[in-house]
XYZ file of C-alpha atoms in Angstrom:
502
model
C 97.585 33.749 148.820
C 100.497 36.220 149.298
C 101.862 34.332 146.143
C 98.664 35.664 144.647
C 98.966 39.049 146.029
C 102.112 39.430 144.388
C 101.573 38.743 140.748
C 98.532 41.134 140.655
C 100.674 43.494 142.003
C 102.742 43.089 139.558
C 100.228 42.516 136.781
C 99.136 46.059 137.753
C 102.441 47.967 137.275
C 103.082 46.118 134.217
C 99.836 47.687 132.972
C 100.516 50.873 134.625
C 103.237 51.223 132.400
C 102.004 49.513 129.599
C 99.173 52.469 129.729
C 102.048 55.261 130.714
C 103.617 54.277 127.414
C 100.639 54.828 125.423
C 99.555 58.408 126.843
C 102.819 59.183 125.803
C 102.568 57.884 122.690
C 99.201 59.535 122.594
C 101.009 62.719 122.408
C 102.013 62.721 118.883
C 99.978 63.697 116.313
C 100.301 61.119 113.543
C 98.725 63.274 110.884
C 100.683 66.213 111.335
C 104.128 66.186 109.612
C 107.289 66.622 111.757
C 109.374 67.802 108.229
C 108.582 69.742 105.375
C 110.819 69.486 102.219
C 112.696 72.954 101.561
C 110.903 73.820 98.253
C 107.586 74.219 100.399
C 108.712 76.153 102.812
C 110.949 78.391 100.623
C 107.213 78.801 98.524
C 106.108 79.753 101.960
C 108.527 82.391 103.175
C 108.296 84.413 99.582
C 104.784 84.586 100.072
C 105.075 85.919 103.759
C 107.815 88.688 102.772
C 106.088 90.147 99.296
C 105.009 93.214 99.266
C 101.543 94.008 97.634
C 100.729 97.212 95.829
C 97.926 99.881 97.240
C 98.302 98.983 100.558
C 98.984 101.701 103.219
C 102.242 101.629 102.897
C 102.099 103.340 99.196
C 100.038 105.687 101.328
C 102.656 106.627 103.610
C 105.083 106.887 100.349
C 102.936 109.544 99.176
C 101.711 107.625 95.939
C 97.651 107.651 96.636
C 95.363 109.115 99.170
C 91.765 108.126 101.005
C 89.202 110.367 100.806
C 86.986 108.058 102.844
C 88.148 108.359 106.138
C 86.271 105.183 107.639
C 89.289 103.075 105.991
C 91.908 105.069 105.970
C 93.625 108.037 106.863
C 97.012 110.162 105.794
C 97.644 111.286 109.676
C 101.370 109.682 109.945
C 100.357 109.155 113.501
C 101.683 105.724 113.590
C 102.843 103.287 116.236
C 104.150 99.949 115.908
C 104.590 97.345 112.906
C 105.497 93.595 112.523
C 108.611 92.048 113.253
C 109.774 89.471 110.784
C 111.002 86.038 113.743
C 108.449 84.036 112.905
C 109.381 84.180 108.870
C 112.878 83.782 110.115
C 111.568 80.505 112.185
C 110.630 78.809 108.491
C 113.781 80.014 106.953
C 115.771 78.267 109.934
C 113.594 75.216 109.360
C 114.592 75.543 105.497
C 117.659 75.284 106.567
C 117.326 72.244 109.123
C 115.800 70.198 106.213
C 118.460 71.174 103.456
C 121.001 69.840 105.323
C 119.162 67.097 106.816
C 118.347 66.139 102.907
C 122.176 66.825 101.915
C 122.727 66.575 98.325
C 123.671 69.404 96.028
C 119.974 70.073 94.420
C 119.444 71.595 98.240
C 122.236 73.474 98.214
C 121.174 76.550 96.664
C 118.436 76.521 99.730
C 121.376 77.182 102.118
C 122.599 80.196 100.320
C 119.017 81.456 99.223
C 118.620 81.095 103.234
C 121.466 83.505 103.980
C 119.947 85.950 101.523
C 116.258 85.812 103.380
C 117.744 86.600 106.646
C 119.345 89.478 105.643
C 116.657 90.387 103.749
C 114.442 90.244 107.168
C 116.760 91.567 109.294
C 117.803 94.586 107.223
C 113.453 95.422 106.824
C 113.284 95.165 110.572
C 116.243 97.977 111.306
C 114.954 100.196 108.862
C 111.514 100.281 110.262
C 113.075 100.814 113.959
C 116.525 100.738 114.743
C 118.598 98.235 116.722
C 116.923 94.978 116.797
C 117.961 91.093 118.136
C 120.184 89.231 115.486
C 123.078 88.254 116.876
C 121.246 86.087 119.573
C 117.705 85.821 117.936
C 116.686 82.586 117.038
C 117.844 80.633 119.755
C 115.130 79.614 121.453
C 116.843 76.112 121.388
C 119.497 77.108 123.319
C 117.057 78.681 125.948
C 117.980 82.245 125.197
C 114.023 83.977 125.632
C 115.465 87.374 126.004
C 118.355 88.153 123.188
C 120.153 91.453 123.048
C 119.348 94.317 120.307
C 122.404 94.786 118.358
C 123.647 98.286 117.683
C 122.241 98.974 114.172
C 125.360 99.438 112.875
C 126.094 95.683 114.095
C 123.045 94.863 112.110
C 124.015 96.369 108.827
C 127.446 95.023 109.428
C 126.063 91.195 109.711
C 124.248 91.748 107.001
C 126.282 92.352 104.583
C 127.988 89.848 105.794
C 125.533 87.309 105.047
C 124.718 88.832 101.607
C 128.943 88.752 100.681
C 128.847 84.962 101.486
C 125.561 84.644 99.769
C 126.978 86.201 96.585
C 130.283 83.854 96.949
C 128.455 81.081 97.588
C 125.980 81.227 94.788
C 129.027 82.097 92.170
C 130.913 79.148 93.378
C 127.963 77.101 93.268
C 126.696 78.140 89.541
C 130.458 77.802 88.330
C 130.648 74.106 89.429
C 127.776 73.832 86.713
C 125.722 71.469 87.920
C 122.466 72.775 87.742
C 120.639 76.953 88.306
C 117.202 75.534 88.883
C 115.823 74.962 91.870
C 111.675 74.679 92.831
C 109.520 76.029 95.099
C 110.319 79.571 94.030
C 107.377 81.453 92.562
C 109.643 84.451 91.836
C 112.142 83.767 89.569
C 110.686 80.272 88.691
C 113.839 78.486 89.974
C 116.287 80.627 88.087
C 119.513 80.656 90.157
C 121.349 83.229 88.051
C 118.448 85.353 88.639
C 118.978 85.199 92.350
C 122.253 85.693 92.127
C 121.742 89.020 90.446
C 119.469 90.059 93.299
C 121.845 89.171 96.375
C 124.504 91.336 94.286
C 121.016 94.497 93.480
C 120.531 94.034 96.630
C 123.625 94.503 98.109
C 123.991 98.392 96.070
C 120.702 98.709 97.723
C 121.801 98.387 101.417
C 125.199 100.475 100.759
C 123.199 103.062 98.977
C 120.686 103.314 102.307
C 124.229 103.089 104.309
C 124.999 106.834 102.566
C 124.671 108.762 105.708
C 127.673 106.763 106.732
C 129.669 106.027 103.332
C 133.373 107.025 104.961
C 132.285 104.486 108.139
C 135.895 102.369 108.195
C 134.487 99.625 109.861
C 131.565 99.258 107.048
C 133.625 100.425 103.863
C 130.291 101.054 102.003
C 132.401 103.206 98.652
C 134.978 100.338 98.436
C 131.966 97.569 98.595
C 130.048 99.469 96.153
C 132.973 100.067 93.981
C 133.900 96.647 93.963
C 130.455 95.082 92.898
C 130.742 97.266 89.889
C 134.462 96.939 88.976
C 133.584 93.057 88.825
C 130.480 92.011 86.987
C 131.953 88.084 86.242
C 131.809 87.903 89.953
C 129.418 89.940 91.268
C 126.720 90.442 88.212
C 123.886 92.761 88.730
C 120.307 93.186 87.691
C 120.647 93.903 83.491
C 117.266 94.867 82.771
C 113.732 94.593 83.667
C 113.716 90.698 83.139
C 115.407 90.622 86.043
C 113.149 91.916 88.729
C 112.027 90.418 91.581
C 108.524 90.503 91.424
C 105.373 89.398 92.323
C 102.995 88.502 88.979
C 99.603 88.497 89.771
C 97.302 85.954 88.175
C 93.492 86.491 88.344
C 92.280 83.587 88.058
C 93.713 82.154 91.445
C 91.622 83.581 94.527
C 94.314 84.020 96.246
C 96.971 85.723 94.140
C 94.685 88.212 92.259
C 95.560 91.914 92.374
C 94.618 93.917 94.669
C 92.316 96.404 93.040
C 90.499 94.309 89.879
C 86.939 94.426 88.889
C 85.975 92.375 91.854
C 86.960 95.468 94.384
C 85.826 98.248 91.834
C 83.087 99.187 93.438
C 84.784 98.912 97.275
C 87.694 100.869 97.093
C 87.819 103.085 92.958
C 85.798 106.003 94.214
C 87.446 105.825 97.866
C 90.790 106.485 96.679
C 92.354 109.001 94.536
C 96.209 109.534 93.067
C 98.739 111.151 95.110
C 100.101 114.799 94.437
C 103.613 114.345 95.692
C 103.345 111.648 93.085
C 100.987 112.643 89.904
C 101.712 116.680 90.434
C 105.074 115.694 89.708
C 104.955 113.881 86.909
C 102.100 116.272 85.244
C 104.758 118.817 86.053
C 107.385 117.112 84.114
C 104.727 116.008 81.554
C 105.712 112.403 82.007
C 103.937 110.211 79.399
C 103.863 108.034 82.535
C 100.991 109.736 83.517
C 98.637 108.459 80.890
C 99.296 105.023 81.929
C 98.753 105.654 85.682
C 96.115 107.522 86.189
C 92.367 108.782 84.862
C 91.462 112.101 83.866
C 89.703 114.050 85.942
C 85.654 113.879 85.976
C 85.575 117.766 85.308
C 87.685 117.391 82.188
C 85.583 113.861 81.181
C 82.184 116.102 81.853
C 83.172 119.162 79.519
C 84.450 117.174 77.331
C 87.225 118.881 76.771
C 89.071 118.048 73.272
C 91.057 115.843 73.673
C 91.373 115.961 77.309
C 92.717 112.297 78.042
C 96.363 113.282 76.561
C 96.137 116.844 78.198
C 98.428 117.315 81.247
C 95.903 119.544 83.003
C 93.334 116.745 83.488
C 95.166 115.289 85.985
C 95.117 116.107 89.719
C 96.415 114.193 92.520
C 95.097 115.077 96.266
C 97.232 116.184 98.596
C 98.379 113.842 101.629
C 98.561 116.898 103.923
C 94.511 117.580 103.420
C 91.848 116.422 105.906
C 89.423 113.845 104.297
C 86.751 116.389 104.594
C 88.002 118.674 101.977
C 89.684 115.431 99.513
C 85.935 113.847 99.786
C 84.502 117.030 98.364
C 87.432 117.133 95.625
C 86.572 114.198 94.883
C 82.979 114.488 94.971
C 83.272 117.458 92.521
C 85.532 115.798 90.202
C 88.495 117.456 91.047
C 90.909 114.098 91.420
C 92.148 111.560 89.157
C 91.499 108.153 90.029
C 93.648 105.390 89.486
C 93.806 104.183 85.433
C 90.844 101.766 84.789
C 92.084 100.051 82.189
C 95.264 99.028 84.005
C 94.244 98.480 87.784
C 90.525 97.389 87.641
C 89.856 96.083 84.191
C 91.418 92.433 84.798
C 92.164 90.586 87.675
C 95.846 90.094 86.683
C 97.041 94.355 86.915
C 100.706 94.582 86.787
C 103.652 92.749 88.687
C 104.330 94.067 91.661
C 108.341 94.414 92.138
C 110.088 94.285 95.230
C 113.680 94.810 93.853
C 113.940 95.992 90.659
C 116.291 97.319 87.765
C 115.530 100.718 87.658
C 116.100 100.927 91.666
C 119.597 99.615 90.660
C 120.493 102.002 88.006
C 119.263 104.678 90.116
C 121.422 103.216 93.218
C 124.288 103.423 90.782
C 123.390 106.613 89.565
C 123.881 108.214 92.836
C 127.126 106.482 93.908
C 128.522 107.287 90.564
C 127.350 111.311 91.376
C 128.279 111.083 94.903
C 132.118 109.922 93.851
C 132.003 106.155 95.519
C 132.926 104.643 91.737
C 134.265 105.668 88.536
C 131.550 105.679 85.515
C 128.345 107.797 83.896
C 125.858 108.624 85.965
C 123.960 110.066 83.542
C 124.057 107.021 81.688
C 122.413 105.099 84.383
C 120.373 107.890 85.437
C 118.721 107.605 81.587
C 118.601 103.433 81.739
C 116.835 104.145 85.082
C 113.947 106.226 83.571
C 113.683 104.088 80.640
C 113.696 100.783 82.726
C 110.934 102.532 84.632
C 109.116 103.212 81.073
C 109.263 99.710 79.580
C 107.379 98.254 82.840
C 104.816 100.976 81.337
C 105.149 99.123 77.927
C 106.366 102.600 77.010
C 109.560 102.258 74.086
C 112.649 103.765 74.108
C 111.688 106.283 71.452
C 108.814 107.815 73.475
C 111.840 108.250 76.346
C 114.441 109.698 73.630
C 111.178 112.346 72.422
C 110.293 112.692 76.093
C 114.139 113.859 77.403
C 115.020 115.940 74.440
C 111.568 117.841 75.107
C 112.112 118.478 78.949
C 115.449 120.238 79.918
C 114.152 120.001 83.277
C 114.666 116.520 82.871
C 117.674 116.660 81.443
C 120.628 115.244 83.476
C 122.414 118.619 85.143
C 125.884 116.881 85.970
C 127.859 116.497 88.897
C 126.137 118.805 91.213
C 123.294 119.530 94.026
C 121.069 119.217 91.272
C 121.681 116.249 89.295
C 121.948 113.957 92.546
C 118.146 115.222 93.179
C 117.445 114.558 90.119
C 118.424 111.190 90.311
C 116.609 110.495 93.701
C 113.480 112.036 92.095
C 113.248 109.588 89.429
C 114.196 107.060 91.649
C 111.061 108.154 93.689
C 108.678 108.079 90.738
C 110.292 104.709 89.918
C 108.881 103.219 93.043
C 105.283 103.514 91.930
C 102.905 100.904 93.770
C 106.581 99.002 94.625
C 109.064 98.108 96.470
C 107.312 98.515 100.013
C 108.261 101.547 101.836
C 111.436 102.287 99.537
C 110.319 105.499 98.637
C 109.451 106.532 102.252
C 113.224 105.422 103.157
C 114.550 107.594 100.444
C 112.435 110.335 101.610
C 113.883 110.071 105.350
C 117.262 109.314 104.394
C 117.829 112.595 101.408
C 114.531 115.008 101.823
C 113.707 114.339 98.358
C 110.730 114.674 97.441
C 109.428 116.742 99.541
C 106.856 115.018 101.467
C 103.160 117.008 102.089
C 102.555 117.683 105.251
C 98.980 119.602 105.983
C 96.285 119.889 108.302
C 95.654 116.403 108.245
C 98.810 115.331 109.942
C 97.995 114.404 113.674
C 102.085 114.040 114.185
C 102.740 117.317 114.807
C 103.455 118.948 111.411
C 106.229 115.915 111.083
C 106.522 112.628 109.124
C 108.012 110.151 111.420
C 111.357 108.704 111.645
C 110.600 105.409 112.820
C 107.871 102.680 114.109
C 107.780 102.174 118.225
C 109.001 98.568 118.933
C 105.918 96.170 119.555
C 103.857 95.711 122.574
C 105.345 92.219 122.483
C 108.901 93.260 123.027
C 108.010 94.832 126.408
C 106.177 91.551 127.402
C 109.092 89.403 127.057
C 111.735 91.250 126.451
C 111.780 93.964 128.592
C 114.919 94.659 130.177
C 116.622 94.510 126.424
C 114.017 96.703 124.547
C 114.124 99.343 127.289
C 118.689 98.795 127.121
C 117.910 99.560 123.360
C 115.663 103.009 123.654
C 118.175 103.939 126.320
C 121.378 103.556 123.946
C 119.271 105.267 120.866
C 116.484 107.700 122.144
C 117.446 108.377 125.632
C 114.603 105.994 126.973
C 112.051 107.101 124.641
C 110.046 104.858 121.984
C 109.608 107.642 119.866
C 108.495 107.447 116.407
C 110.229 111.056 115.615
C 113.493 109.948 116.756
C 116.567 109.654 114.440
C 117.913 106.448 113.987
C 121.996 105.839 113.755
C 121.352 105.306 109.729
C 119.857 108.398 109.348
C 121.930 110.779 111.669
């Protein structure tokens, strides 16, 4: 009997643990994969960073306006904005499965990685000063609470992280092997292309770094300098071929553009053009204009002659109005609308670019003027504007007509006046791109001048900055508060000056 006693005793733990085992085992999911190749999630990280057209950022750039105010509003009473971890999560698994994979068809995955992360890191400082980097991501290594780097730090790593990129991809492209890679909806795999934009995209952080050119630390003029005195090595974006850009294609639900004949009647009549934007071009009498926006309905009613090519049928509202008075604008057919033909007629619209060639001739444009590197600025300052008019399908001969016939236009040299004239074009370059490029310009130079009316609920100011999420404060406390202490004396204040900007 005790004989007996014993081997169900034992029976029983066997298939105690026997059933132990498979709980555990219960525990993974079968169906749900534990690796993902790096084409699909390099497919997915482009399509979390783009950066769509008509959205409220072009808003806060000064491009459109509401005049419905139960979507929208101009009040530049912000708060807080999105962080980029979790993108930077996939681009560290990208990484994880590159090397895991080895090989040198995955190589270009490891430098396009470095590229990402500065990419993400240098949109999160901009929006709000000193964020984690130097201990984000390491979760792994049970770090929940990582510091905020000085921005300065931040800048500093990323450049580092572009330089290496740039090496890396030169090295890698010399060796000849292959500049295709999949997965990348972009470029379509095009390796030199991507090393043009590390090397665009590099200009574009110096130029943003101007506040600070003579830092020794940073050496933004000799950077600069050098990516120009050395195209073998470091080659740049050569025309518009070369942006990077998202092309929209209709028939795909979920990559149609944004406006389209699908959202006419939504969001045509809600929305009208910009007058920091249009005014200025109608004021230069920008061909541009003709391509970008409608005539007003007063000038379509009275039937003006030949009112679609005149200048003064087009109106943009002013971002500084309360939607009261740009509803009744509107209503009376005071404001141009958005151009039918190009934004609602097709599904398809234009690309929308997120670093382009005329940003870069207009980044070169103003180091050239501002002394950081021997060359023409006018020269670039012209391929800028006509960069700007080809996306327009407009030719070089309606840009040669154009110039000669507006001296206010006209490149005024080394002086005050040129370098706004430079960062005004630059501005008007940024049309429905780029994200909030032109808003950074804006903060960084005053130029253009930005409306500010009746309708701003900031206090008569645009702000300088977005307040750190609620998030930060729920798990990261004791850092986020270190940070506002070190920048804004303890205040998360979206009118405070950043270190880039002061």
């Amino acid at each position: 009997m005790k004989q007996l006693t014993n081997i169900l005793i034992c029976a029983a733990l066997a298939l105690g643990a026997a059933s132990c085992k498979k709980f555990e085992g219960l525990q993974d999911n079968p169906n749900k994969p534990t690796v993902s190749p790096p084409t699909l999630l390099l497919t997915g990280v482009l399509i979390d960073l783009k950066e769509n057209p008509w959205d409220q950022a072009q808003r806060e750039n000064q491009f459109w306006v509401s005049n419905f105010d139960y979507y929208a509003s101009q009040g530049y009473n912000w708060s807080s904005t999105g962080m980029r971890y979790n993108v930077l999560r996939n681009i560290q698994k990208m990484e994880e499965e590159a090397n895991r994979l080895g090989g040198d068809e995955n190589k270009p995955y490891l430098i396009i990685a470095k590229f990402l992360k500065a990419w993400c890191y240098i949109d999160m400082t901009m929006k709000f000063g000193d964020i984690p980097m130097s201990e984000a991501m390491q979760s792994g290594n049970e770090n929940f609470t990582p510091k905020y780097d000085a921005q300065k730090e931040v800048f500093r790593q990323s450049l580092a992280l572009l330089e290496s990129a740039a090496a890396e991809m030169k090295a890698f492209l010399d060796a000849a092997k292959r500049n295709k890679i999949n997965g990348d909806f972009m470029f379509d795999g095009d390796l030199d292309k991507w090393h043009k934009l590390i090397n665009s995209t590099r200009l574009r952080v110096l130029i943003n770094l101007s506040k600070h050119a003579d830092d020794a630390d940073l050496q933004v003029k000799t950077k600069f300098a050098a990516i120009l005195a050395a195209p073998a090595n470091f080659p740049i974006m050569e025309a518009n071929a070369d942006n990077y850009q998202v092309v929209f294609n209709g028939n795909i639900q979920d990559n149609r553009y944004p406006l389209g004949p699908y959202n006419r009647g939504f969001d045509r009549g809600r929305n009208n053009m910009g007058a920091t934007y249009l005014d200025t071009m109608v004021a230069y009498k920008d061909p541009r204009t003709f391509e970008i926006a409608e005539p007003v309905d007063t000038a379509k009613h009275h039937n003006i002659p030949g009112f679609a090519t005149r200048f003064s049928s087009y109106k943009g509202g002013r971002t500084g109005d309360v939607l009261s008075d740009l509803s009744s604008q509107n209503a009376n057919g005071y404001l141009s609308y958005g151009n039918e033909r190009r934004y609602w007629q097709t599904g398809s619209g234009e690309p929308c670019i997120q670093l382009g060639f005329p940003e870069t001739c207009f980044s070169i444009a103003e180091a050239i003027q501002r002394g950081w590197a021997p060359g023409d600025a006018e020269s670039w300052y012209k391929k800028g504007i006509k960069a700007s008019f080809a996306f327009y399908g407009l030719g070089e001969d309606v840009f040669n007509n154009w110039y000669a016939a507006t001296p206010k236009a006209q490149y005024k040299g080394n002086n005050a006046d040129g370098l706004k004239q430079i960062l005004l074009q630059k501005y008007l370059a940024f049309f429905m791109n780029s994200g909030r490029q032109a808003y950074y310009q804006y903060r960084r130079t005053g130029i253009p001048t930005f409306d500010v009316g009746p309708a701003n609920a900031n206090g008569g100011k645009i702000p300088r900055r977005w307040l750190y999420p609620q998030r930060e404060y729920q798990t990261n406390n004791e850092q986020v508060k270190a940070a506002l202490q070190r920048q804004f004396g303890g205040t998360d204040d979206i009118n405070g000056d950043m270190w880039l900007i002061k």
